PDB file of C-alpha atoms in Angstrom:
ATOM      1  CA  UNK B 254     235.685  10.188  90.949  1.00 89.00           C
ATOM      2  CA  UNK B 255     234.603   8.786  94.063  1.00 95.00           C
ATOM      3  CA  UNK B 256     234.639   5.085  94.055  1.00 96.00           C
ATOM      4  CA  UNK B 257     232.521   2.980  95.580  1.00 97.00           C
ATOM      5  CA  UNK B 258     233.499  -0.796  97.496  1.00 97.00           C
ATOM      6  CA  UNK B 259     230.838  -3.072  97.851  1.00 98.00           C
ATOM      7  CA  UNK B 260     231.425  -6.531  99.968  1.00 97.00           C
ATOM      8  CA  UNK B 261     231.052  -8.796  99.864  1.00 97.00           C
ATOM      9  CA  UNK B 262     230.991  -9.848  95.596  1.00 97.00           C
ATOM     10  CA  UNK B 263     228.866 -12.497  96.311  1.00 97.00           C
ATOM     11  CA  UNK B 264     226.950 -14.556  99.518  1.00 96.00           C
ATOM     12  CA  UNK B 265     225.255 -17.519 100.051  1.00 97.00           C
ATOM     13  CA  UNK B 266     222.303 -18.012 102.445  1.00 96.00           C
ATOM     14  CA  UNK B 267     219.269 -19.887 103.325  1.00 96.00           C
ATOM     15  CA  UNK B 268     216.153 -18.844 103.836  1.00 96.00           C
ATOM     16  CA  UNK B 269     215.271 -17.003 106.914  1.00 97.00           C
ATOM     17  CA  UNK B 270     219.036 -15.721 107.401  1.00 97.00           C
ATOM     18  CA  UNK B 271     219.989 -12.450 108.141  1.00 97.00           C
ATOM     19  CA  UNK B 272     222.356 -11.147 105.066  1.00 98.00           C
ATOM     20  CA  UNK B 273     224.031  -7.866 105.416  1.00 98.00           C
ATOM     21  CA  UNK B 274     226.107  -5.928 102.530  1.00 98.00           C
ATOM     22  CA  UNK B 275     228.591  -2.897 102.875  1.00 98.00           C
ATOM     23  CA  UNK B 276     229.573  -0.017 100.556  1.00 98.00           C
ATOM     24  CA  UNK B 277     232.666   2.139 101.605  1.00 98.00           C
ATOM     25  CA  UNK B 278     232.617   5.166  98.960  1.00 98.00           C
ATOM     26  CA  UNK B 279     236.095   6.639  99.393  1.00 97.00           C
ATOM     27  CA  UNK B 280     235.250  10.032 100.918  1.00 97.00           C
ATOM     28  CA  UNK B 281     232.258  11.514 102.630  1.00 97.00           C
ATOM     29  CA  UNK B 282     229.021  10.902 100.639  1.00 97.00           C
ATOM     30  CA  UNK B 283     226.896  12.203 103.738  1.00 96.00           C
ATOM     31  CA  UNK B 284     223.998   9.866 103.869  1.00 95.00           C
ATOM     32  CA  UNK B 285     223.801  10.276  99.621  1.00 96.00           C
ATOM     33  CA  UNK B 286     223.318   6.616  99.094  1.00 97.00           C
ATOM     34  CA  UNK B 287     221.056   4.429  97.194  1.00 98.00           C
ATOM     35  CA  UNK B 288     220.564   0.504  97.036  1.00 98.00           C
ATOM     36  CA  UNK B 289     218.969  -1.418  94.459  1.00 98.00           C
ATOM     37  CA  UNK B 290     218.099  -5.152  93.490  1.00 98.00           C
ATOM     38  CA  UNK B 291     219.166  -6.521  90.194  1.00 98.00           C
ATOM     39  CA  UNK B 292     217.112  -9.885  88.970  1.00 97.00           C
ATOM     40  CA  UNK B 293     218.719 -11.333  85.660  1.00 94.00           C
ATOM     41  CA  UNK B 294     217.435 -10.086  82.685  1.00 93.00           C
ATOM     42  CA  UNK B 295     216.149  -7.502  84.263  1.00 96.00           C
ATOM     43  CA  UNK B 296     216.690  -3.605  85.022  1.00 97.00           C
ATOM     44  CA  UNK B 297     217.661  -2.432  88.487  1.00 97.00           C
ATOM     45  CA  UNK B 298     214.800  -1.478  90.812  1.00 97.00           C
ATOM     46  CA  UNK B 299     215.441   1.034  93.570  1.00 97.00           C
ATOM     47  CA  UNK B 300     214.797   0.084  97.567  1.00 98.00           C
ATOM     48  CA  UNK B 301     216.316   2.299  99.389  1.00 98.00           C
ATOM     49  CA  UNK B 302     217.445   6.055  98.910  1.00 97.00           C
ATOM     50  CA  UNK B 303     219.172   8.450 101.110  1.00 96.00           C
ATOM     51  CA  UNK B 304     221.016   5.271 102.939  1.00 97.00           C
ATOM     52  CA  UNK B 305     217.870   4.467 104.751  1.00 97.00           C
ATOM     53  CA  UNK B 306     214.693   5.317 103.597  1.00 97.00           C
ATOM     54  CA  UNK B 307     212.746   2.326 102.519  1.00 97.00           C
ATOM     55  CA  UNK B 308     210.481   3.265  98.922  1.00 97.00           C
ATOM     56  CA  UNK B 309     206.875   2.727  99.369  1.00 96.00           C
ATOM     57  CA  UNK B 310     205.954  -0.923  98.341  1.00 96.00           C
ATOM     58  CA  UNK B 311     209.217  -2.317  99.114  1.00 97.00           C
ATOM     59  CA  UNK B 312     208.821  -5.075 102.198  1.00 97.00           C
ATOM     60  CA  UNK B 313     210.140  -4.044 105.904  1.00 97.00           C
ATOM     61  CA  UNK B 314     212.143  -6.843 105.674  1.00 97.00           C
ATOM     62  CA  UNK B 315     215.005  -4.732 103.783  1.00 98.00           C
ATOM     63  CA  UNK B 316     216.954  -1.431 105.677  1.00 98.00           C
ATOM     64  CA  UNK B 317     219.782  -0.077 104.876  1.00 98.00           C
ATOM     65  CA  UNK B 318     222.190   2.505 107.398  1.00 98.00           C
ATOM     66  CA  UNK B 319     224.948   4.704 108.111  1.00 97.00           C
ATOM     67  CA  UNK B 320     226.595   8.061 106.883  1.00 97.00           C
ATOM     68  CA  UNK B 321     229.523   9.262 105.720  1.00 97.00           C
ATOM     69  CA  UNK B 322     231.996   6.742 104.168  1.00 97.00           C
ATOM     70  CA  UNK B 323     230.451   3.278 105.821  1.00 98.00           C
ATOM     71  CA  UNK B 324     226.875   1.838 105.108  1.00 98.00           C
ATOM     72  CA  UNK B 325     225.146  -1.612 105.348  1.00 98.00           C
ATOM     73  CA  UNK B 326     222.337  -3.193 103.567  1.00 98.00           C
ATOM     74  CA  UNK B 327     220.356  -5.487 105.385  1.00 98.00           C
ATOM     75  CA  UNK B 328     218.228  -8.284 104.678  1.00 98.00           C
ATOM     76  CA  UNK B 329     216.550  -9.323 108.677  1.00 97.00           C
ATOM     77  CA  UNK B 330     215.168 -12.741 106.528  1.00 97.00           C
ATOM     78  CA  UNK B 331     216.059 -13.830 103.677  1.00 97.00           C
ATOM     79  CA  UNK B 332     213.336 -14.924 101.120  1.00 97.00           C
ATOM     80  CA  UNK B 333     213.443 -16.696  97.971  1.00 96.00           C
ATOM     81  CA  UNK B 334     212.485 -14.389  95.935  1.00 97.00           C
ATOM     82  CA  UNK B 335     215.251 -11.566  97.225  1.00 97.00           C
ATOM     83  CA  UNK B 336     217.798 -13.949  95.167  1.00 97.00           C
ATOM     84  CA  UNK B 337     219.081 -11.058  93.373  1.00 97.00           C
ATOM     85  CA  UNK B 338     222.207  -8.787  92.895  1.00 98.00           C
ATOM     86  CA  UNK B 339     222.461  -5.837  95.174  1.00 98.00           C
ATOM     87  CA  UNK B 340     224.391  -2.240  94.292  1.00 98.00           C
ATOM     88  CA  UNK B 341     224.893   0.699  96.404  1.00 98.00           C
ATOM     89  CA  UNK B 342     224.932   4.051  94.522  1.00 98.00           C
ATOM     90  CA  UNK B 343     226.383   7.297  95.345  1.00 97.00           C
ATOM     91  CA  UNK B 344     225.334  10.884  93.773  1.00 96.00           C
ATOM     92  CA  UNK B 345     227.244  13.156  96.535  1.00 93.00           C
ATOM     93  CA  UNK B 346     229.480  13.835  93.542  1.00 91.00           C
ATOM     94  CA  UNK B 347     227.913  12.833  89.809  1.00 94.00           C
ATOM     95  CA  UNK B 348     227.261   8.704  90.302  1.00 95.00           C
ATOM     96  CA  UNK B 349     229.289   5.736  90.857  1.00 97.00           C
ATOM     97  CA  UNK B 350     227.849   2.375  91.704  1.00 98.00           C
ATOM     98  CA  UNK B 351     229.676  -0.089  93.877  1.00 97.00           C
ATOM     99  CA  UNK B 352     230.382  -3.647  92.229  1.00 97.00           C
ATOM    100  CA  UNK B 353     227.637  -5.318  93.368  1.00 97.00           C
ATOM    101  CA  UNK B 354     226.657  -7.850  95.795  1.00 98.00           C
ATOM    102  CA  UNK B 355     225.168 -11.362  94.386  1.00 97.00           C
ATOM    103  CA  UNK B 356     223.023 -13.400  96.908  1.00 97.00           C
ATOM    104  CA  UNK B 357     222.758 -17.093  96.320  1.00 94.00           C
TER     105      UNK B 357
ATOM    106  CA  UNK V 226     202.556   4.890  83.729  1.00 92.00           C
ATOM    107  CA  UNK V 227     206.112   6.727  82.908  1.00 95.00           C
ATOM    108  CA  UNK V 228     208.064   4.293  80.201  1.00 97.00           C
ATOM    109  CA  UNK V 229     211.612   4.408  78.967  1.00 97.00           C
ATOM    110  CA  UNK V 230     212.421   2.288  76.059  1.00 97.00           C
ATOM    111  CA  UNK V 231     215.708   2.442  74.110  1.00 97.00           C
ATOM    112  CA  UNK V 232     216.835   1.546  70.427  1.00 97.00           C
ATOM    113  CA  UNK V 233     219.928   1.601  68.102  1.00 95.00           C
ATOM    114  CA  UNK V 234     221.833  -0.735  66.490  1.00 95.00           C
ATOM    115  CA  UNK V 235     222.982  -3.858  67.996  1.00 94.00           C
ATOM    116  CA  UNK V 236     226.049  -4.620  66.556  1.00 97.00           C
ATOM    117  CA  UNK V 237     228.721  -1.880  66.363  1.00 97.00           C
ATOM    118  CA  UNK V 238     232.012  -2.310  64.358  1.00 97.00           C
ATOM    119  CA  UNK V 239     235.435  -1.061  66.776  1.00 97.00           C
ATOM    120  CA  UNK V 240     236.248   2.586  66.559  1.00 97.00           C
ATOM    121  CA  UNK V 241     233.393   3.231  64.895  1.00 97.00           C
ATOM    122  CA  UNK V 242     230.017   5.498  66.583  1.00 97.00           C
ATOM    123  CA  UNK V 243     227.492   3.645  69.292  1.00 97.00           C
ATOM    124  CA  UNK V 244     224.457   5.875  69.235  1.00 98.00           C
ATOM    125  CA  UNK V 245     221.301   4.791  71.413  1.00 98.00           C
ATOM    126  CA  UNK V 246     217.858   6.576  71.824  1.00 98.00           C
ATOM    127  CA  UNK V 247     215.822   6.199  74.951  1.00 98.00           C
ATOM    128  CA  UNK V 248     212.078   7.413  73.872  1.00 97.00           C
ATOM    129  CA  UNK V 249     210.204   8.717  77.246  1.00 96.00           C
ATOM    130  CA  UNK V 250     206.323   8.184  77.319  1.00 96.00           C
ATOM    131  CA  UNK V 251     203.869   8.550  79.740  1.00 94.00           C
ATOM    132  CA  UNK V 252     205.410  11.718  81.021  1.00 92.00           C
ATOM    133  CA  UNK V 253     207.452  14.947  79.967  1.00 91.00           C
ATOM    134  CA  UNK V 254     211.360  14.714  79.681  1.00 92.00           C
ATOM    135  CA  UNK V 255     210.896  18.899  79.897  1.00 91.00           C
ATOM    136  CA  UNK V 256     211.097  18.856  84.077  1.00 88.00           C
ATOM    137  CA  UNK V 257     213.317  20.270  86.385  1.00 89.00           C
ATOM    138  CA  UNK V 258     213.123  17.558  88.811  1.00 92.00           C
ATOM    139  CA  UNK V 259     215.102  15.125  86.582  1.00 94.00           C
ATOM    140  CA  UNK V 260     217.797  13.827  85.028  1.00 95.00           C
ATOM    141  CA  UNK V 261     218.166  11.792  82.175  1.00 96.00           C
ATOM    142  CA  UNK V 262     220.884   9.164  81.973  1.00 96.00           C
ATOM    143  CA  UNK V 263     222.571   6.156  80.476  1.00 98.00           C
ATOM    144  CA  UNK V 264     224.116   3.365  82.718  1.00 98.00           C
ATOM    145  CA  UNK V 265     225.666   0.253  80.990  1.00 98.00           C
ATOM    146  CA  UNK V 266     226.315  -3.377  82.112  1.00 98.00           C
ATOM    147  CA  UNK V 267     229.024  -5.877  80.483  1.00 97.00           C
ATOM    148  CA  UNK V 268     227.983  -9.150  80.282  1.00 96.00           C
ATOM    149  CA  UNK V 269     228.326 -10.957  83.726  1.00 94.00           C
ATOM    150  CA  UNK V 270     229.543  -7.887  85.317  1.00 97.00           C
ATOM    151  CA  UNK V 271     228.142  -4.544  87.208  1.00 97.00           C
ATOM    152  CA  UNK V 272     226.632  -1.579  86.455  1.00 98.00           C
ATOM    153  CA  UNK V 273     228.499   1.586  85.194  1.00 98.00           C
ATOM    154  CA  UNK V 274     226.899   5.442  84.828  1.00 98.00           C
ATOM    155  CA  UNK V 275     228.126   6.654  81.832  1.00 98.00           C
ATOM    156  CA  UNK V 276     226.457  10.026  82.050  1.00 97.00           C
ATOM    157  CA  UNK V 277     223.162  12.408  82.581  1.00 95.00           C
ATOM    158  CA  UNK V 278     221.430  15.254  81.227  1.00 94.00           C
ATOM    159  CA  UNK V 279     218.633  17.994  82.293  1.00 89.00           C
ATOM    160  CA  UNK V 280     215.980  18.830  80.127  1.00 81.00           C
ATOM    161  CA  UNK V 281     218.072  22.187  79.669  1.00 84.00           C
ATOM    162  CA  UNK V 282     221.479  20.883  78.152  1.00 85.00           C
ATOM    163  CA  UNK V 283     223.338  20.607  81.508  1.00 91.00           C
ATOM    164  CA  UNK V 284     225.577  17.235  81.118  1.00 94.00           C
ATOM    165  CA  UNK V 285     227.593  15.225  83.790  1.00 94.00           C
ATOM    166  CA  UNK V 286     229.838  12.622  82.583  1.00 96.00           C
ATOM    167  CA  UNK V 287     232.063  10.323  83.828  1.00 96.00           C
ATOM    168  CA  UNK V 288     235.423  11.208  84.176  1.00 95.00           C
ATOM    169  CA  UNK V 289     236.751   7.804  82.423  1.00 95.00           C
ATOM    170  CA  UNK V 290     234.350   8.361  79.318  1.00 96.00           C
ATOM    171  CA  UNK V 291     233.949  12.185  79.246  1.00 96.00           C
ATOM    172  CA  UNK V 292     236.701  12.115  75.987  1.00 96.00           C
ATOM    173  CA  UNK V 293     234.305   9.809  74.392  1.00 97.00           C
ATOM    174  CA  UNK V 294     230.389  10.587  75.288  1.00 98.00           C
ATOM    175  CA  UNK V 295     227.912  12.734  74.265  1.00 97.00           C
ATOM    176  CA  UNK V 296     224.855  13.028  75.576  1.00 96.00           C
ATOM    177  CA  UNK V 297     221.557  15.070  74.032  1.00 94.00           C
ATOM    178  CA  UNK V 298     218.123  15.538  74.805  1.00 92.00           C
ATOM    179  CA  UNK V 299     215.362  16.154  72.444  1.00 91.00           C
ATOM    180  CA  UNK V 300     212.425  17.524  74.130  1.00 90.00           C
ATOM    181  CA  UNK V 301     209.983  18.113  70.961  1.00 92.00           C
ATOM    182  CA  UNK V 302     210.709  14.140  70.138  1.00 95.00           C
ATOM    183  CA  UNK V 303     210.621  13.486  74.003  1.00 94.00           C
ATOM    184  CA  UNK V 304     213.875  11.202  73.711  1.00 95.00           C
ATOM    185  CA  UNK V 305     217.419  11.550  74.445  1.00 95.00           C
ATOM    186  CA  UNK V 306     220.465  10.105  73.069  1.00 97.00           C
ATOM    187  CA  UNK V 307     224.079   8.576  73.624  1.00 98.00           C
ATOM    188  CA  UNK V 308     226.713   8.996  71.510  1.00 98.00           C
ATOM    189  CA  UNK V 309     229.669   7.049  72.361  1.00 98.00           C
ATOM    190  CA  UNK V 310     232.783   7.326  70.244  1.00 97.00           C
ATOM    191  CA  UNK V 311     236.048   5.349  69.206  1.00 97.00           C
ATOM    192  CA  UNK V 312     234.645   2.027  70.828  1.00 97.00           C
ATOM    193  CA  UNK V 313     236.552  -1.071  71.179  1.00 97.00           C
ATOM    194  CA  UNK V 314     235.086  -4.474  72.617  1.00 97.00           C
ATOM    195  CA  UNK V 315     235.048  -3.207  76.022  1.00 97.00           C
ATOM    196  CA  UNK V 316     231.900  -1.031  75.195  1.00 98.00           C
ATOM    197  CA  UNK V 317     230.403  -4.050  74.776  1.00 98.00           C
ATOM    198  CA  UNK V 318     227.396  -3.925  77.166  1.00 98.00           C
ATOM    199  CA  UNK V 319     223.871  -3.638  77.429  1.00 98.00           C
ATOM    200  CA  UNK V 320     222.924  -0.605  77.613  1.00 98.00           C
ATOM    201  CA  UNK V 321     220.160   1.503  79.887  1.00 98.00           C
ATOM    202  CA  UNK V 322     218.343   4.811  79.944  1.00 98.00           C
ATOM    203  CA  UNK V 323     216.989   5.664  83.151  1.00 98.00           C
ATOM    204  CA  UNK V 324     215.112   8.483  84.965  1.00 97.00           C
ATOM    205  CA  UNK V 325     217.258  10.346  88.074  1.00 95.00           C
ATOM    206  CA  UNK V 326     215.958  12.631  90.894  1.00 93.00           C
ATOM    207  CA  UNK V 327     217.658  15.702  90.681  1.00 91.00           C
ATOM    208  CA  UNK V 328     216.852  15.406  94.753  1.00 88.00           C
ATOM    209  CA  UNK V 329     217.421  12.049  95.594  1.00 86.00           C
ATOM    210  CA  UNK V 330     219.388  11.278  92.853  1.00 91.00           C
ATOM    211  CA  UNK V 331     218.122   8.023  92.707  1.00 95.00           C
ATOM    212  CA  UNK V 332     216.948   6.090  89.337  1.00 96.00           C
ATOM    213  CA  UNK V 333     213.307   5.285  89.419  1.00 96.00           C
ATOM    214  CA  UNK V 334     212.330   4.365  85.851  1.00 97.00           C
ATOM    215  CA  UNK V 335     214.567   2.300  83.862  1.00 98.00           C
ATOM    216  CA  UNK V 336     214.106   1.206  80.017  1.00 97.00           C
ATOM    217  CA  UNK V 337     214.488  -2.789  79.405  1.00 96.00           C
ATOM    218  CA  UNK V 338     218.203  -2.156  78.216  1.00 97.00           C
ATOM    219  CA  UNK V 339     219.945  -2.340  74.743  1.00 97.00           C
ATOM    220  CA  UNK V 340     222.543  -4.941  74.124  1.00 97.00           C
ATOM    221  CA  UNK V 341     225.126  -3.332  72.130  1.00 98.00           C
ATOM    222  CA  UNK V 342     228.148  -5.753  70.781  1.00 98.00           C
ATOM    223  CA  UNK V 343     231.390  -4.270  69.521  1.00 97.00           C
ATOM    224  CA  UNK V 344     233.283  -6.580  66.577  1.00 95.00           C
ATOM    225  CA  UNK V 345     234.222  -6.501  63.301  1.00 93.00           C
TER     226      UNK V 345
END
């Protein structure tokens, strides 16, 4: 299975900061890459598919990048309300998530 | 509005059966353009696909879980279900159905989740 390594585990910023996440799957995944935002108690809800595409609705703020084995996840300001857990998901070969990323 | 919503038991005694139901309304499960799948989080922890299905019996499982799992789709009842076998407390998790794009592959509909605890 191809595994998926998400860093950092966990982050602390303020408001306005610029947070960025990584995923390193452990082969080529081409650009077959999805991130998502977890609030507690509540289910995942997709952002960003194919490593940069943004879903309609979700704010400008958020952009994700790269291709291959190395991608980031990028917040340009932080807001209070993107307090959340973040996961990067491959589906080059079935799915895997990567271990998630919680920002404080 | 396309809705997932899963049921089953809660509580699960160890090496017994964990069998979940995800109903789909508001849409067809009977399309080519998705998969249906169950993804799982421990308590405190991340997010784990167990497996998916296509409205025509194809399965993909996870290599770790593939002894275990079954997964089956019931298009005249619009649901489809889990079947996890043998568990011990580390199936303890709550457990989701989601939508996937056979495309994107991304999950776009997910139910509100199903804790499921394993003990005696």
């Amino acid at each position: 299975d191809i595994q998926m390594t998400q860093s950092p585990s966990s982050l602390s910023a303020s408001v306005g900061d610029r947070v960025t996440i990584t995923c390193q799957a452990s082969r080529d995944i081409s650009n077959y890459l999805n991130w998502y935002q977890q609030k507690p108690g509540k289910a995942p809800k997709l952002l960003i598919y194919d490593a940069s595409n943004l879903v309609t609705g979700v704010p400008s703020r958020f952009s994700g990048s790269g291709s291959g084995t190395d991608f980031t996840f990028t917040i340009s300001s932080l807001q209070p309300e993107d307090i959340a857990t973040y996961y990067c998901q491959q589906y080059d070969t079935l799915v895997t998530f990567g271990g998630g990323t919680k920002v404080e | 509005q396309l809705q997932l919503q899963e049921s089953g038991p809660g509580l699960v005694k160890p090496s017994e059966t964990l069998s979940l139901t995800c109903t789909v309304s508001g849409g067809s499960i009977s399309s080519s353009s998705y998969y249906w799948g169950w993804i799982r989080q421990p308590p405190g922890k991340g997010l784990e696909w167990i497996g998916s299905m296509s409205y025509s019996g194809s399965t993909y499982y996870k290599s770790s879980l593939k002894s275990r799992v079954t997964i089956s789709v019931d298009t005249s009842k619009n649901q489809f279900s889990l079947k996890l076998n043998s568990v011990t407390a580390a199936d303890t998790a709550l457990y989701y159905c989601a939508r996937r794009s056979v495309i994107r592959g991304f999950f776009d509909y997910w139910g509100q989740g199903n804790l499921v605890t394993v003990s005696s």
